[in-house]
PDB file of C-alpha atoms and ligand atoms in Angstrom:
ATOM      1  CA  MET A   1      12.376   4.633  -4.818  1.00 95.00           C
ATOM      2  CA  ILE A   2      12.752   3.368  -1.257  1.00 96.00           C
ATOM      3  CA  LYS A   3      15.961   3.165   0.644  1.00 97.00           C
ATOM      4  CA  ALA A   4      15.589   2.104   4.242  1.00 97.00           C
ATOM      5  CA  SER A   5      18.480   1.366   6.502  1.00 96.00           C
ATOM      6  CA  ASN A   6      18.799   0.149  10.056  1.00 96.00           C
ATOM      7  CA  ILE A   7      15.089   0.257  10.850  1.00 97.00           C
ATOM      8  CA  HIS A   8      14.328  -0.738  14.430  1.00 98.00           C
ATOM      9  CA  LYS A   9      10.934  -0.771  16.091  1.00 98.00           C
ATOM     10  CA  TYR A  10      10.150  -1.384  19.738  1.00 97.00           C
ATOM     11  CA  TYR A  11       6.760  -1.690  21.355  1.00 96.00           C
ATOM     12  CA  GLY A  12       7.771  -1.155  24.959  1.00 94.00           C
ATOM     13  CA  GLU A  13      10.309  -3.885  25.692  1.00 94.00           C
ATOM     14  CA  LEU A  14       9.345  -5.882  22.623  1.00 96.00           C
ATOM     15  CA  GLU A  15      11.695  -5.457  19.664  1.00 97.00           C
ATOM     16  CA  VAL A  16       9.527  -6.059  16.603  1.00 98.00           C
ATOM     17  CA  LEU A  17      11.926  -4.882  13.873  1.00 98.00           C
ATOM     18  CA  LYS A  18      15.565  -5.735  14.456  1.00 97.00           C
ATOM     19  CA  GLY A  19      17.466  -3.704  11.900  1.00 96.00           C
ATOM     20  CA  VAL A  20      15.859  -3.842   8.471  1.00 97.00           C
ATOM     21  CA  ASP A  21      17.736  -2.670   5.374  1.00 96.00           C
ATOM     22  CA  LEU A  22      15.827  -2.423   2.151  1.00 95.00           C
ATOM     23  CA  HIS A  23      16.302  -0.995  -1.309  1.00 96.00           C
ATOM     24  CA  ILE A  24      13.424  -0.960  -3.777  1.00 97.00           C
ATOM     25  CA  LYS A  25      13.755   0.427  -7.279  1.00 96.00           C
ATOM     26  CA  LYS A  26      11.204   2.508  -9.164  1.00 95.00           C
ATOM     27  CA  GLY A  27       8.653   0.315 -10.929  1.00 96.00           C
ATOM     28  CA  GLU A  28       9.582  -2.803  -8.974  1.00 97.00           C
ATOM     29  CA  ILE A  29       6.919  -5.109  -7.560  1.00 97.00           C
ATOM     30  CA  VAL A  30       8.250  -6.590  -4.341  1.00 97.00           C
ATOM     31  CA  SER A  31       6.426  -9.100  -2.185  1.00 97.00           C
ATOM     32  CA  ILE A  32       7.057  -9.600   1.528  1.00 97.00           C
ATOM     33  CA  VAL A  33       6.200 -12.970   3.045  1.00 97.00           C
ATOM     34  CA  GLY A  34       6.683 -14.483   6.465  1.00 96.00           C
ATOM     35  CA  ALA A  35       4.899 -16.056   9.403  1.00 96.00           C
ATOM     36  CA  SER A  36       2.248 -14.185  11.332  1.00 96.00           C
ATOM     37  CA  GLY A  37       3.916 -11.963  13.916  1.00 96.00           C
ATOM     38  CA  ALA A  38       7.186 -11.655  11.958  1.00 97.00           C
ATOM     39  CA  GLY A  39       6.738  -7.879  11.705  1.00 97.00           C
ATOM     40  CA  LYS A  40       5.478  -7.495   8.124  1.00 97.00           C
ATOM     41  CA  THR A  41       2.642  -5.090   8.881  1.00 97.00           C
ATOM     42  CA  THR A  42       4.844  -3.068  11.212  1.00 97.00           C
ATOM     43  CA  LEU A  43       7.491  -2.761   8.495  1.00 97.00           C
ATOM     44  CA  LEU A  44       4.939  -1.782   5.846  1.00 97.00           C
ATOM     45  CA  GLN A  45       3.417   0.871   8.125  1.00 96.00           C
ATOM     46  CA  ILE A  46       6.865   2.318   8.765  1.00 97.00           C
ATOM     47  CA  LEU A  47       7.884   2.257   5.088  1.00 97.00           C
ATOM     48  CA  GLY A  48       4.569   3.960   4.310  1.00 96.00           C
ATOM     49  CA  THR A  49       5.254   6.589   7.013  1.00 95.00           C
ATOM     50  CA  LEU A  50       2.062   5.681   8.886  1.00 94.00           C
ATOM     51  CA  ASP A  51       4.224   4.697  11.843  1.00 95.00           C
ATOM     52  CA  GLU A  52       7.637   5.819  13.039  1.00 94.00           C
ATOM     53  CA  LEU A  53      10.821   3.862  13.489  1.00 96.00           C
ATOM     54  CA  SER A  54      12.090   3.841  17.070  1.00 96.00           C
ATOM     55  CA  ASN A  55      15.602   4.952  16.125  1.00 95.00           C
ATOM     56  CA  LYS A  56      14.981   8.028  13.986  1.00 90.00           C
ATOM     57  CA  GLU A  57      18.450   9.345  14.842  1.00 90.00           C
ATOM     58  CA  GLU A  58      20.312   6.369  13.364  1.00 94.00           C
ATOM     59  CA  GLY A  59      17.854   4.856  10.912  1.00 95.00           C
ATOM     60  CA  THR A  60      17.071   6.373   7.528  1.00 96.00           C
ATOM     61  CA  LEU A  61      14.032   6.120   5.312  1.00 97.00           C
ATOM     62  CA  LEU A  62      14.308   7.711   1.907  1.00 97.00           C
ATOM     63  CA  VAL A  63      11.042   7.529  -0.069  1.00 97.00           C
ATOM     64  CA  ASN A  64      10.832   8.923  -3.600  1.00 95.00           C
ATOM     65  CA  GLY A  65      13.798  11.195  -2.938  1.00 94.00           C
ATOM     66  CA  THR A  66      12.671  12.546   0.451  1.00 95.00           C
ATOM     67  CA  GLU A  67      14.263  11.676   3.788  1.00 95.00           C
ATOM     68  CA  THR A  68      11.062  11.122   5.720  1.00 96.00           C
ATOM     69  CA  THR A  69      12.508  10.702   9.223  1.00 94.00           C
ATOM     70  CA  THR A  70      13.106  14.461   9.480  1.00 93.00           C
ATOM     71  CA  LEU A  71       9.629  15.612   8.382  1.00 95.00           C
ATOM     72  CA  ASN A  72       7.211  16.974  10.989  1.00 94.00           C
ATOM     73  CA  ASP A  73       3.699  15.511  11.254  1.00 93.00           C
ATOM     74  CA  LYS A  74       2.088  18.073   8.974  1.00 95.00           C
ATOM     75  CA  ASN A  75       4.647  17.711   6.200  1.00 96.00           C
ATOM     76  CA  LEU A  76       4.610  13.949   6.600  1.00 95.00           C
ATOM     77  CA  ALA A  77       0.832  13.852   6.106  1.00 95.00           C
ATOM     78  CA  LYS A  78       1.194  15.995   2.986  1.00 95.00           C
ATOM     79  CA  PHE A  79       4.034  13.825   1.690  1.00 96.00           C
ATOM     80  CA  ARG A  80       1.993  10.657   2.250  1.00 96.00           C
ATOM     81  CA  ASN A  81      -1.072  12.097   0.539  1.00 94.00           C
ATOM     82  CA  GLU A  82       0.933  13.025  -2.570  1.00 93.00           C
ATOM     83  CA  HIS A  83       3.388  10.143  -2.940  1.00 96.00           C
ATOM     84  CA  ILE A  84       1.941   7.038  -1.305  1.00 96.00           C
ATOM     85  CA  GLY A  85      -1.149   4.879  -1.788  1.00 95.00           C
ATOM     86  CA  PHE A  86      -2.362   2.168   0.594  1.00 96.00           C
ATOM     87  CA  ILE A  87      -4.435  -0.944   0.068  1.00 94.00           C
ATOM     88  CA  PHE A  88      -5.417  -2.926   3.146  1.00 90.00           C
ATOM     89  CA  GLN A  89      -6.824  -6.409   3.683  1.00 86.00           C
ATOM     90  CA  PHE A  90     -10.150  -4.972   4.741  1.00 85.00           C
ATOM     91  CA  HIS A  91     -10.797  -2.263   2.195  1.00 80.00           C
ATOM     92  CA  GLN A  92     -11.560   0.418   4.818  1.00 90.00           C
ATOM     93  CA  LEU A  93     -13.983   2.250   2.586  1.00 95.00           C
ATOM     94  CA  LEU A  94     -16.361   4.630   4.328  1.00 97.00           C
ATOM     95  CA  PRO A  95     -19.752   2.866   4.403  1.00 97.00           C
ATOM     96  CA  GLU A  96     -21.932   5.956   4.079  1.00 97.00           C
ATOM     97  CA  PHE A  97     -20.172   7.182   0.912  1.00 98.00           C
ATOM     98  CA  THR A  98     -20.540   5.948  -2.672  1.00 98.00           C
ATOM     99  CA  ALA A  99     -17.693   4.438  -4.677  1.00 98.00           C
ATOM    100  CA  ILE A 100     -16.931   7.776  -6.375  1.00 98.00           C
ATOM    101  CA  GLU A 101     -17.013   9.660  -3.089  1.00 98.00           C
ATOM    102  CA  ASN A 102     -14.651   7.173  -1.434  1.00 98.00           C
ATOM    103  CA  VAL A 103     -12.213   7.371  -4.338  1.00 98.00           C
ATOM    104  CA  CYS A 104     -12.268  11.189  -4.301  1.00 98.00           C
ATOM    105  CA  LEU A 105     -11.346  11.593  -0.613  1.00 97.00           C
ATOM    106  CA  PRO A 106      -7.528  11.664  -0.976  1.00 96.00           C
ATOM    107  CA  ALA A 107      -7.921  14.142  -3.854  1.00 97.00           C
ATOM    108  CA  PHE A 108     -10.069  16.430  -1.703  1.00 97.00           C
ATOM    109  CA  ILE A 109      -7.423  16.294   1.029  1.00 95.00           C
ATOM    110  CA  LYS A 110      -4.949  17.382  -1.647  1.00 95.00           C
ATOM    111  CA  LYS A 111      -7.339  20.273  -2.450  1.00 96.00           C
ATOM    112  CA  ILE A 112      -8.100  19.115  -5.989  1.00 97.00           C
ATOM    113  CA  SER A 113     -11.369  20.643  -7.208  1.00 98.00           C
ATOM    114  CA  LYS A 114     -14.530  18.546  -6.937  1.00 97.00           C
ATOM    115  CA  SER A 115     -15.007  18.396 -10.714  1.00 98.00           C
ATOM    116  CA  ASP A 116     -11.392  17.369 -11.410  1.00 97.00           C
ATOM    117  CA  ALA A 117     -11.430  14.776  -8.617  1.00 98.00           C
ATOM    118  CA  GLU A 118     -14.701  13.268  -9.841  1.00 98.00           C
ATOM    119  CA  LYS A 119     -13.467  13.156 -13.422  1.00 97.00           C
ATOM    120  CA  ARG A 120     -10.339  11.283 -12.386  1.00 96.00           C
ATOM    121  CA  ALA A 121     -12.311   8.997 -10.025  1.00 97.00           C
ATOM    122  CA  LYS A 122     -14.651   8.044 -12.862  1.00 97.00           C
ATOM    123  CA  GLU A 123     -11.734   7.335 -15.198  1.00 94.00           C
ATOM    124  CA  LEU A 124     -10.131   5.083 -12.608  1.00 93.00           C
ATOM    125  CA  LEU A 125     -13.340   3.251 -11.748  1.00 95.00           C
ATOM    126  CA  ASP A 126     -13.958   2.712 -15.455  1.00 94.00           C
ATOM    127  CA  PHE A 127     -10.407   1.444 -15.947  1.00 90.00           C
ATOM    128  CA  LEU A 128     -10.995  -0.983 -13.066  1.00 90.00           C
ATOM    129  CA  GLY A 129     -14.189  -2.319 -14.639  1.00 92.00           C
ATOM    130  CA  LEU A 130     -16.547  -0.509 -12.283  1.00 95.00           C
ATOM    131  CA  SER A 131     -18.278   1.871 -14.701  1.00 96.00           C
ATOM    132  CA  HIS A 132     -21.649   0.486 -13.607  1.00 96.00           C
ATOM    133  CA  ARG A 133     -20.887   0.898  -9.898  1.00 97.00           C
ATOM    134  CA  HIS A 134     -20.010   4.598  -9.518  1.00 97.00           C
ATOM    135  CA  HIS A 135     -22.876   5.408  -7.172  1.00 98.00           C
ATOM    136  CA  HIS A 136     -23.007   2.196  -5.181  1.00 98.00           C
ATOM    137  CA  LYS A 137     -22.113   2.158  -1.499  1.00 98.00           C
ATOM    138  CA  PRO A 138     -19.617  -0.455  -0.220  1.00 97.00           C
ATOM    139  CA  SER A 139     -22.392  -2.670   1.192  1.00 97.00           C
ATOM    140  CA  GLU A 140     -23.872  -2.865  -2.315  1.00 97.00           C
ATOM    141  CA  LEU A 141     -20.612  -4.146  -3.832  1.00 96.00           C
ATOM    142  CA  SER A 142     -18.971  -7.580  -3.849  1.00 95.00           C
ATOM    143  CA  GLY A 143     -15.675  -8.116  -2.011  1.00 93.00           C
ATOM    144  CA  GLY A 144     -13.700  -7.925  -5.250  1.00 93.00           C
ATOM    145  CA  GLU A 145     -15.506  -4.748  -6.283  1.00 95.00           C
ATOM    146  CA  GLN A 146     -14.910  -3.150  -2.889  1.00 95.00           C
ATOM    147  CA  GLN A 147     -11.226  -3.932  -3.169  1.00 93.00           C
ATOM    148  CA  ARG A 148     -11.066  -2.397  -6.664  1.00 94.00           C
ATOM    149  CA  VAL A 149     -12.679   0.773  -5.300  1.00 96.00           C
ATOM    150  CA  ALA A 150      -9.960   0.775  -2.640  1.00 96.00           C
ATOM    151  CA  VAL A 151      -7.360   0.422  -5.416  1.00 94.00           C
ATOM    152  CA  ALA A 152      -8.886   3.410  -7.242  1.00 95.00           C
ATOM    153  CA  ARG A 153      -8.746   5.397  -3.997  1.00 96.00           C
ATOM    154  CA  ALA A 154      -5.086   4.456  -3.587  1.00 95.00           C
ATOM    155  CA  LEU A 155      -4.369   5.638  -7.149  1.00 93.00           C
ATOM    156  CA  ILE A 156      -6.270   8.905  -7.365  1.00 95.00           C
ATOM    157  CA  ASN A 157      -3.346  11.162  -6.474  1.00 94.00           C
ATOM    158  CA  ASN A 158      -0.988   9.274  -8.806  1.00 92.00           C
ATOM    159  CA  PRO A 159       1.251   8.019  -5.994  1.00 95.00           C
ATOM    160  CA  ALA A 160       4.726   6.859  -6.934  1.00 94.00           C
ATOM    161  CA  ILE A 161       4.402   3.889  -4.618  1.00 97.00           C
ATOM    162  CA  ILE A 162       1.637   1.636  -3.399  1.00 97.00           C
ATOM    163  CA  PHE A 163       1.819  -0.371  -0.191  1.00 97.00           C
ATOM    164  CA  ALA A 164      -0.577  -3.277   0.123  1.00 96.00           C
ATOM    165  CA  ASP A 165      -1.063  -5.368   3.260  1.00 96.00           C
ATOM    166  CA  GLU A 166      -2.622  -8.735   2.407  1.00 94.00           C
ATOM    167  CA  PRO A 167      -4.781  -7.089  -0.257  1.00 93.00           C
ATOM    168  CA  SER A 168      -6.331 -10.354  -1.422  1.00 92.00           C
ATOM    169  CA  GLY A 169      -6.525 -11.962   2.027  1.00 91.00           C
ATOM    170  CA  ASN A 170     -10.258 -11.472   2.106  1.00 87.00           C
ATOM    171  CA  LEU A 171     -11.114 -12.353  -1.510  1.00 89.00           C
ATOM    172  CA  ASP A 172     -12.215 -15.517  -3.298  1.00 90.00           C
ATOM    173  CA  SER A 173      -9.551 -16.975  -5.572  1.00 92.00           C
ATOM    174  CA  GLU A 174     -10.933 -15.525  -8.818  1.00 91.00           C
ATOM    175  CA  SER A 175     -11.177 -11.995  -7.393  1.00 90.00           C
ATOM    176  CA  ALA A 176      -7.717 -12.421  -5.895  1.00 92.00           C
ATOM    177  CA  ASP A 177      -6.261 -13.450  -9.283  1.00 93.00           C
ATOM    178  CA  ASN A 178      -7.894 -10.464 -10.946  1.00 91.00           C
ATOM    179  CA  LEU A 179      -6.555  -8.094  -8.304  1.00 92.00           C
ATOM    180  CA  HIS A 180      -3.044  -9.506  -8.669  1.00 94.00           C
ATOM    181  CA  LYS A 181      -3.139  -9.127 -12.461  1.00 94.00           C
ATOM    182  CA  LEU A 182      -4.344  -5.584 -11.940  1.00 92.00           C
ATOM    183  CA  PHE A 183      -1.219  -4.671  -9.950  1.00 95.00           C
ATOM    184  CA  PHE A 184       0.947  -5.687 -12.894  1.00 96.00           C
ATOM    185  CA  GLU A 185      -1.286  -3.814 -15.348  1.00 94.00           C
ATOM    186  CA  LEU A 186      -1.002  -0.686 -13.213  1.00 92.00           C
ATOM    187  CA  ARG A 187       2.760  -0.964 -13.140  1.00 94.00           C
ATOM    188  CA  GLU A 188       2.686  -1.380 -16.942  1.00 94.00           C
ATOM    189  CA  ASN A 189       0.352   1.597 -17.486  1.00 89.00           C
ATOM    190  CA  PHE A 190       1.354   4.024 -14.760  1.00 87.00           C
ATOM    191  CA  GLY A 191       4.821   2.871 -13.679  1.00 91.00           C
ATOM    192  CA  GLN A 192       3.868   2.448 -10.038  1.00 93.00           C
ATOM    193  CA  THR A 193       6.135   0.723  -7.524  1.00 97.00           C
ATOM    194  CA  PHE A 194       4.445  -1.903  -5.345  1.00 97.00           C
ATOM    195  CA  VAL A 195       5.373  -3.351  -1.978  1.00 97.00           C
ATOM    196  CA  ILE A 196       2.934  -6.109  -1.123  1.00 97.00           C
ATOM    197  CA  VAL A 197       2.705  -8.151   2.057  1.00 97.00           C
ATOM    198  CA  THR A 198       0.943 -11.365   1.183  1.00 96.00           C
ATOM    199  CA  HIS A 199       0.222 -14.928   2.225  1.00 95.00           C
ATOM    200  CA  ASN A 200      -0.845 -15.686  -1.331  1.00 95.00           C
ATOM    201  CA  LYS A 201       1.857 -17.926  -2.813  1.00 94.00           C
ATOM    202  CA  GLU A 202       1.079 -17.121  -6.454  1.00 94.00           C
ATOM    203  CA  LEU A 203       1.239 -13.391  -5.868  1.00 96.00           C
ATOM    204  CA  ALA A 204       4.422 -13.735  -3.842  1.00 95.00           C
ATOM    205  CA  GLU A 205       6.038 -15.654  -6.709  1.00 94.00           C
ATOM    206  CA  MET A 206       4.727 -13.353  -9.459  1.00 95.00           C
ATOM    207  CA  ALA A 207       6.570 -10.413  -7.906  1.00 96.00           C
ATOM    208  CA  ASP A 208       9.906  -9.285  -9.334  1.00 96.00           C
ATOM    209  CA  ARG A 209      11.432 -10.030  -5.964  1.00 96.00           C
ATOM    210  CA  LYS A 210      10.228 -11.855  -2.866  1.00 96.00           C
ATOM    211  CA  LEU A 211      11.533 -10.846   0.542  1.00 97.00           C
ATOM    212  CA  THR A 212      11.105 -13.111   3.536  1.00 97.00           C
ATOM    213  CA  MET A 213      10.737 -11.798   7.069  1.00 97.00           C
ATOM    214  CA  VAL A 214      11.626 -13.915  10.068  1.00 97.00           C
ATOM    215  CA  ASP A 215      11.374 -12.539  13.572  1.00 96.00           C
ATOM    216  CA  GLY A 216      11.820  -8.857  12.751  1.00 97.00           C
ATOM    217  CA  LYS A 217      14.444  -9.235  10.055  1.00 97.00           C
ATOM    218  CA  ILE A 218      14.576  -9.699   6.319  1.00 96.00           C
ATOM    219  CA  VAL A 219      16.495 -12.897   5.790  1.00 94.00           C
ATOM    220  CA  ASP A 220      18.505 -14.118   2.894  1.00 75.00           C
ATOM    221  CA  LYS A 221      16.584 -16.570   0.712  1.00 65.00           C
ATOM    222  CA  ALA A 222      19.372 -19.092   1.020  1.00 55.00           C
ATOM    223  CA  THR A 223      18.987 -19.285   4.786  1.00 54.00           C
ATOM    224  CA  VAL A 224      15.270 -20.087   4.711  1.00 52.00           C
ATOM    225  CA  SER A 225      14.254 -23.672   4.206  1.00 51.00           C
ATOM    226  CA  ALA A 226      11.393 -24.243   1.787  1.00 48.00           C
TER     227      ALA A 226
HETATM  228  N1  ADP B 301       0.726  -1.516  18.385  1.00 74.36           N
HETATM  229  C1  ADP B 301       1.366  -2.577  18.884  1.00 74.36           C
HETATM  230  N2  ADP B 301       1.672  -2.670  20.191  1.00 74.36           N
HETATM  231  C2  ADP B 301       2.334  -3.734  20.699  1.00 74.36           C
HETATM  232  N3  ADP B 301       2.748  -4.779  19.974  1.00 74.36           N
HETATM  233  C3  ADP B 301       2.480  -4.756  18.657  1.00 74.36           C
HETATM  234  C4  ADP B 301       1.772  -3.671  18.036  1.00 74.36           C
HETATM  235  N4  ADP B 301       1.668  -3.930  16.722  1.00 74.36           N
HETATM  236  C5  ADP B 301       2.251  -5.124  16.521  1.00 74.36           C
HETATM  237  N5  ADP B 301       2.749  -5.625  17.685  1.00 74.36           N
HETATM  238  C6  ADP B 301       3.467  -6.899  17.824  1.00 74.36           C
HETATM  239  O1  ADP B 301       4.537  -6.868  16.906  1.00 74.36           O
HETATM  240  C7  ADP B 301       4.743  -8.154  16.334  1.00 74.36           C
HETATM  241  C8  ADP B 301       4.706  -8.056  14.828  1.00 74.36           C
HETATM  242  O2  ADP B 301       3.392  -7.708  14.411  1.00 74.36           O
HETATM  243  P1  ADP B 301       2.998  -7.475  12.897  1.00 74.36           P
HETATM  244  O3  ADP B 301       3.901  -6.453  12.315  1.00 74.36           O
HETATM  245  O4  ADP B 301       1.537  -7.162  12.863  1.00 74.36           O
HETATM  246  O5  ADP B 301       3.316  -8.875  12.246  1.00 74.36           O
HETATM  247  P2  ADP B 301       2.797  -9.551  10.896  1.00 74.36           P
HETATM  248  O6  ADP B 301       2.138  -8.499  10.054  1.00 74.36           O
HETATM  249  O7  ADP B 301       4.030 -10.123  10.262  1.00 74.36           O
HETATM  250  O8  ADP B 301       1.851 -10.627  11.291  1.00 74.36           O
HETATM  251  C9  ADP B 301       3.687  -9.066  16.937  1.00 74.36           C
HETATM  252  O9  ADP B 301       4.278  -9.768  18.006  1.00 74.36           O
HETATM  253  C10 ADP B 301       2.641  -8.102  17.426  1.00 74.36           C
HETATM  254  O10 ADP B 301       1.956  -8.635  18.517  1.00 74.36           O
HETATM  255 MG1   MG B 302       0.215  -8.322   9.292  1.00 74.36          MG
END
């Protein structure tokens, strides 16, 4: 599903990613842990094609069968819209729109009709236990509910892969547990692949595989002291 090799990222003189190689299979749930500043968000943004690697000539990033380093901006945006979903720590819902409207946005960008998008949005919100919250705005929802709306938004175009950056970092422990269980349910029901950056120990351990980042590299488990 994802094959990344030799990913380097520089911000000016600062080398933030120092040659990352990664292979993630379809339907895998992989967690990425590591100290603040290790480069986790930078890596996730690059894997999700929201940011570019600095060495596009040497590095490769194959996502769902497409070599993304050679796509132009327009095709990259289209690719992202159709294949990738994102969940962030702060849900990043648009405050002036209702839950349904927020969920529909990626579908509208994909030029799905309003009626089809709304039908799918309602199905997803219902599946996520939000059937009574369709027309609420983010400020009228709890943190856990807001995050589930963000999950529905990430899912509306049936992406093959979901990237989540500290998705439960802002939730109470019960909402966090529910969100984590939901990821596994989604994988069960829809076969999605998940790459999740998290500080949550339970979630990190629940994953099929836990990767540890230290100073811009993914390190072998055996070399990291507990
Ligand atoms: N846009 C940017 N410009 C300059 N430096 C950045 C930028 N984004 C991140 N960094 C730096 O890159 C390093 C890794 O950041 P980040 O990927 O956010 O780490 P993590 O998510 O593991 O906490 C940090 O030292 C951070 O200050
Ligand atoms: Mg981060």
